[in-house]
CSV table of C-alpha atoms in Angstrom, one decimal:
chain,number,residue,atom,x,y,z
A,1,UNK,CA,-112.8,43.3,106.3
A,2,UNK,CA,-110.3,45.5,104.6
A,3,UNK,CA,-106.9,44.0,103.8
A,4,UNK,CA,-104.2,45.0,106.2
A,5,UNK,CA,-101.3,46.9,104.8
A,6,UNK,CA,-98.2,44.8,104.3
A,7,UNK,CA,-96.4,46.6,107.1
A,8,UNK,CA,-99.4,46.8,109.5
A,9,UNK,CA,-98.4,46.7,113.2
A,10,UNK,CA,-100.4,44.8,115.8
A,11,UNK,CA,-100.2,43.8,119.3
A,12,UNK,CA,-102.7,42.8,122.1
A,13,UNK,CA,-105.5,44.7,120.3
A,14,UNK,CA,-105.6,42.0,117.6
A,15,UNK,CA,-104.0,44.0,114.8
A,16,UNK,CA,-101.5,42.0,112.7
A,17,UNK,CA,-97.8,42.2,113.9
A,18,UNK,CA,-95.2,44.0,111.9
A,19,UNK,CA,-94.2,42.6,108.5
A,20,UNK,CA,-91.6,43.9,106.1
A,21,UNK,CA,-92.7,45.6,102.9
A,22,UNK,CA,-90.9,43.0,100.8
A,23,UNK,CA,-92.7,39.7,100.1
A,24,UNK,CA,-91.0,36.6,101.5
A,25,UNK,CA,-88.2,35.2,99.3
A,26,UNK,CA,-87.2,31.6,98.9
A,27,UNK,CA,-83.7,30.4,99.5
A,28,UNK,CA,-82.0,30.1,96.2
A,29,UNK,CA,-85.4,30.5,94.5
A,30,UNK,CA,-86.3,26.9,95.5
A,31,UNK,CA,-89.5,25.7,97.2
A,32,UNK,CA,-89.3,23.1,99.9
A,33,UNK,CA,-89.6,19.5,98.7
A,34,UNK,CA,-92.5,18.9,101.1
A,35,UNK,CA,-95.6,19.7,99.1
A,36,UNK,CA,-97.5,21.1,102.1
A,37,UNK,CA,-94.8,23.5,103.0
A,38,UNK,CA,-94.2,24.4,99.3
A,39,UNK,CA,-97.9,25.4,99.0
A,40,UNK,CA,-97.6,27.5,102.2
A,41,UNK,CA,-94.5,29.3,100.8
A,42,UNK,CA,-96.3,30.1,97.6
A,43,UNK,CA,-99.4,31.2,99.5
A,44,UNK,CA,-97.4,33.6,101.6
A,45,UNK,CA,-95.5,35.1,98.6
A,46,UNK,CA,-98.7,35.6,96.6
A,47,UNK,CA,-100.5,37.2,99.6
A,48,UNK,CA,-97.6,39.6,100.2
A,49,UNK,CA,-97.6,40.7,96.6
A,50,UNK,CA,-101.4,41.1,96.5
A,51,UNK,CA,-101.3,43.2,99.7
A,52,UNK,CA,-98.7,45.4,98.1
A,53,UNK,CA,-101.0,45.9,95.1
A,54,UNK,CA,-103.7,47.3,97.3
A,55,UNK,CA,-106.4,45.1,95.7
A,56,UNK,CA,-108.9,43.4,98.0
A,57,UNK,CA,-108.7,39.7,98.1
A,58,UNK,CA,-109.2,36.7,100.4
A,59,UNK,CA,-107.5,33.3,100.7
A,60,UNK,CA,-109.9,30.4,99.7
A,61,UNK,CA,-109.9,26.7,99.3
A,62,UNK,CA,-108.0,24.1,101.4
A,63,UNK,CA,-105.4,26.6,102.6
A,64,UNK,CA,-108.1,28.8,103.9
A,65,UNK,CA,-109.5,25.8,105.9
A,66,UNK,CA,-106.0,25.2,107.2
A,67,UNK,CA,-105.8,28.9,108.3
A,68,UNK,CA,-109.0,28.3,110.4
A,69,UNK,CA,-107.5,25.3,112.1
A,70,UNK,CA,-108.3,22.3,109.8
A,71,UNK,CA,-105.4,19.9,109.4
A,72,UNK,CA,-103.5,20.5,106.2
A,73,UNK,CA,-104.8,18.4,103.3
A,74,UNK,CA,-103.9,20.7,100.4
A,75,UNK,CA,-104.9,20.1,96.8
A,76,UNK,CA,-102.7,20.8,93.9
A,77,UNK,CA,-102.8,24.6,94.1
A,78,UNK,CA,-103.5,27.6,96.4
A,79,UNK,CA,-106.6,29.7,95.8
A,80,UNK,CA,-107.3,33.4,96.2
A,81,UNK,CA,-110.6,35.1,95.4
A,82,UNK,CA,-111.0,38.6,94.2
A,83,UNK,CA,-113.3,40.9,92.2
A,84,UNK,CA,-113.0,40.6,88.5
A,85,UNK,CA,-112.5,44.3,88.1
A,86,UNK,CA,-109.3,44.1,90.2
A,87,UNK,CA,-107.7,41.3,88.2
A,88,UNK,CA,-105.5,43.3,85.9
A,89,UNK,CA,-103.8,45.2,88.7
A,90,UNK,CA,-103.4,41.9,90.7
A,91,UNK,CA,-101.9,40.1,87.7
A,92,UNK,CA,-99.4,42.9,87.1
A,93,UNK,CA,-98.4,42.8,90.8
A,94,UNK,CA,-97.8,39.1,90.7
A,95,UNK,CA,-95.9,39.2,87.4
A,96,UNK,CA,-93.7,42.1,88.7
A,97,UNK,CA,-93.0,39.8,91.6
A,98,UNK,CA,-91.7,37.1,89.4
A,99,UNK,CA,-94.8,34.9,89.2
A,100,UNK,CA,-95.7,33.5,85.8
A,101,UNK,CA,-99.4,34.3,85.1
A,102,UNK,CA,-101.6,33.0,82.2
A,103,UNK,CA,-105.2,33.3,81.2
A,104,UNK,CA,-107.2,30.1,81.7
A,105,UNK,CA,-109.7,28.6,79.3
A,106,UNK,CA,-112.4,29.3,81.9
A,107,UNK,CA,-113.4,32.9,82.2
A,108,UNK,CA,-113.9,32.8,85.9
A,109,UNK,CA,-110.2,32.6,87.0
A,110,UNK,CA,-106.6,33.3,86.1
A,111,UNK,CA,-103.8,30.8,86.8
A,112,UNK,CA,-100.3,31.3,87.9
A,113,UNK,CA,-97.3,29.2,88.6
A,114,UNK,CA,-94.1,29.5,90.6
A,115,UNK,CA,-91.6,26.8,91.6
A,116,UNK,CA,-93.8,24.1,90.2
A,117,UNK,CA,-96.8,25.0,92.3
A,118,UNK,CA,-100.1,26.3,90.9
A,119,UNK,CA,-102.0,29.5,91.9
A,120,UNK,CA,-105.6,30.3,91.1
A,121,UNK,CA,-107.0,33.8,91.2
A,122,UNK,CA,-110.8,33.2,91.3
A,123,UNK,CA,-113.5,35.7,90.3
A,124,UNK,CA,-116.4,33.4,90.8
A,125,UNK,CA,-117.1,30.9,93.6
A,126,UNK,CA,-119.4,28.1,92.4
A,127,UNK,CA,-120.7,30.3,89.6
A,128,UNK,CA,-121.3,33.3,91.9
A,129,UNK,CA,-119.3,36.4,91.3
A,130,UNK,CA,-116.9,37.4,94.1
A,131,UNK,CA,-118.2,40.7,95.5
A,132,UNK,CA,-117.2,43.4,97.9
A,133,UNK,CA,-119.4,42.1,100.7
A,134,UNK,CA,-117.8,38.7,100.6
A,135,UNK,CA,-114.3,40.1,100.8
A,136,UNK,CA,-115.3,42.5,103.6
A,137,UNK,CA,-116.4,39.5,105.7
A,138,UNK,CA,-113.0,37.9,105.4
A,139,UNK,CA,-111.1,37.3,108.6
A,140,UNK,CA,-107.4,38.4,108.9
A,141,UNK,CA,-105.5,35.3,110.0
A,142,UNK,CA,-101.8,34.3,110.3
A,143,UNK,CA,-101.0,31.7,107.7
A,144,UNK,CA,-97.6,30.2,108.6
A,145,UNK,CA,-96.6,33.5,110.2
A,146,UNK,CA,-97.9,35.8,107.4
A,147,UNK,CA,-101.1,37.7,108.0
A,148,UNK,CA,-103.7,37.8,105.2
A,149,UNK,CA,-107.5,38.0,104.7
A,150,UNK,CA,-109.1,34.6,104.7
A,151,UNK,CA,-112.7,33.7,103.7
A,152,UNK,CA,-114.8,33.5,106.8
A,153,UNK,CA,-115.6,29.9,107.9
A,154,UNK,CA,-119.3,30.4,106.9
A,155,UNK,CA,-118.4,31.7,103.4
A,156,UNK,CA,-115.8,29.0,102.9
A,157,UNK,CA,-118.3,26.3,103.7
A,158,UNK,CA,-121.0,28.0,101.6
A,159,UNK,CA,-118.7,28.0,98.6
A,160,UNK,CA,-117.9,24.3,99.0
A,161,UNK,CA,-121.5,23.4,99.4
A,162,UNK,CA,-122.5,25.4,96.3
A,163,UNK,CA,-119.8,23.6,94.3
A,164,UNK,CA,-121.3,20.2,94.9
A,165,UNK,CA,-122.8,18.6,91.8
A,166,UNK,CA,-123.7,15.3,90.3
A,167,UNK,CA,-120.2,15.2,88.8
A,168,UNK,CA,-118.5,16.0,92.1
A,169,UNK,CA,-120.1,15.1,95.4
A,170,UNK,CA,-117.4,14.1,97.9
A,171,UNK,CA,-118.3,14.7,101.5
A,172,UNK,CA,-114.9,13.3,102.6
A,173,UNK,CA,-113.3,16.7,103.0
A,174,UNK,CA,-116.4,18.6,104.1
A,175,UNK,CA,-117.2,16.4,107.1
A,176,UNK,CA,-114.0,16.9,109.1
A,177,UNK,CA,-114.1,20.6,108.2
A,178,UNK,CA,-117.7,20.9,109.5
A,179,UNK,CA,-116.8,19.1,112.7
A,180,UNK,CA,-113.8,21.3,113.4
A,181,UNK,CA,-115.3,24.6,112.4
A,182,UNK,CA,-118.9,24.0,113.5
A,183,UNK,CA,-118.9,26.6,116.2
A,184,UNK,CA,-117.5,29.2,113.8
A,185,UNK,CA,-120.1,28.6,111.1
A,186,UNK,CA,-123.5,30.2,110.7
A,187,UNK,CA,-125.4,27.0,110.0
A,188,UNK,CA,-128.8,28.7,110.0
A,189,UNK,CA,-127.7,30.9,107.1
A,190,UNK,CA,-126.4,27.9,105.2
A,191,UNK,CA,-129.6,26.0,105.9
A,192,UNK,CA,-131.7,28.8,104.5
A,193,UNK,CA,-129.5,29.2,101.4
A,194,UNK,CA,-129.1,25.5,100.5
A,195,UNK,CA,-132.3,23.8,101.7
A,196,UNK,CA,-133.8,23.6,98.2
A,197,UNK,CA,-130.5,22.2,96.7
A,198,UNK,CA,-130.5,18.4,96.9
A,199,UNK,CA,-126.8,17.8,97.4
A,200,UNK,CA,-126.0,20.5,99.9
A,201,UNK,CA,-129.3,19.8,101.7
A,202,UNK,CA,-128.2,16.1,101.9
A,203,UNK,CA,-124.9,17.1,103.6
A,204,UNK,CA,-126.7,19.3,106.1
A,205,UNK,CA,-129.1,16.4,106.8
A,206,UNK,CA,-126.1,14.1,107.4
A,207,UNK,CA,-124.6,16.6,109.8
A,208,UNK,CA,-127.8,16.8,111.7
A,209,UNK,CA,-128.1,13.0,111.9
A,210,UNK,CA,-124.5,12.8,113.1
A,211,UNK,CA,-125.3,15.5,115.8
A,212,UNK,CA,-122.7,17.8,114.4
A,213,UNK,CA,-125.4,20.5,114.1
A,214,UNK,CA,-128.9,20.8,115.4
A,215,UNK,CA,-130.8,21.7,112.2
A,216,UNK,CA,-134.0,22.4,114.1
A,217,UNK,CA,-132.2,25.3,115.9
A,218,UNK,CA,-129.8,26.1,113.1
A,219,UNK,CA,-126.9,25.9,115.4
A,220,UNK,CA,-124.2,23.5,116.5
């Protein structure tokens, strides 16, 4: 799905409602003391600046899960995914908007910081490059009143399953997300992709045993 322009109008037809061309500003330049709301404020500002840049992107991570209806359990940053070839233009847009950007030691992301909150621009999800097709499948959602493209529920779960490893295998966040988004996720696709991978396959087996999904049918 193409990113909506910052001033796209929308009504009953499902197009995003009017937004100003200027990204949201923070009172006195300060973020709220509440961490959850601080992350949301940063997310909204970054999304507005990226929309102005014209570069395709999608919200990812725990804030994307929140956008789809999962209760907020934010990590230490807000994540956006985009194609590597669009990074320079996106970085310039964020820097021009007053966000401090820096190259990370890893070559698959760039980090930013504003008001004490961290921002990740990610070019690879679980070692797989972010591509045009992934971004076109993004769903435009309202995140705390600002419309932005968000990874589809299936792609979001796919990226989290692919990230499971012997060094990080925590089903604690995945299980409630799977329960809440099960009707929005293409489980047959995930089963086909991850059946030969021990850890994702174990999680899908757990979901089947808990009757969250019917693995025989590939649906919830």
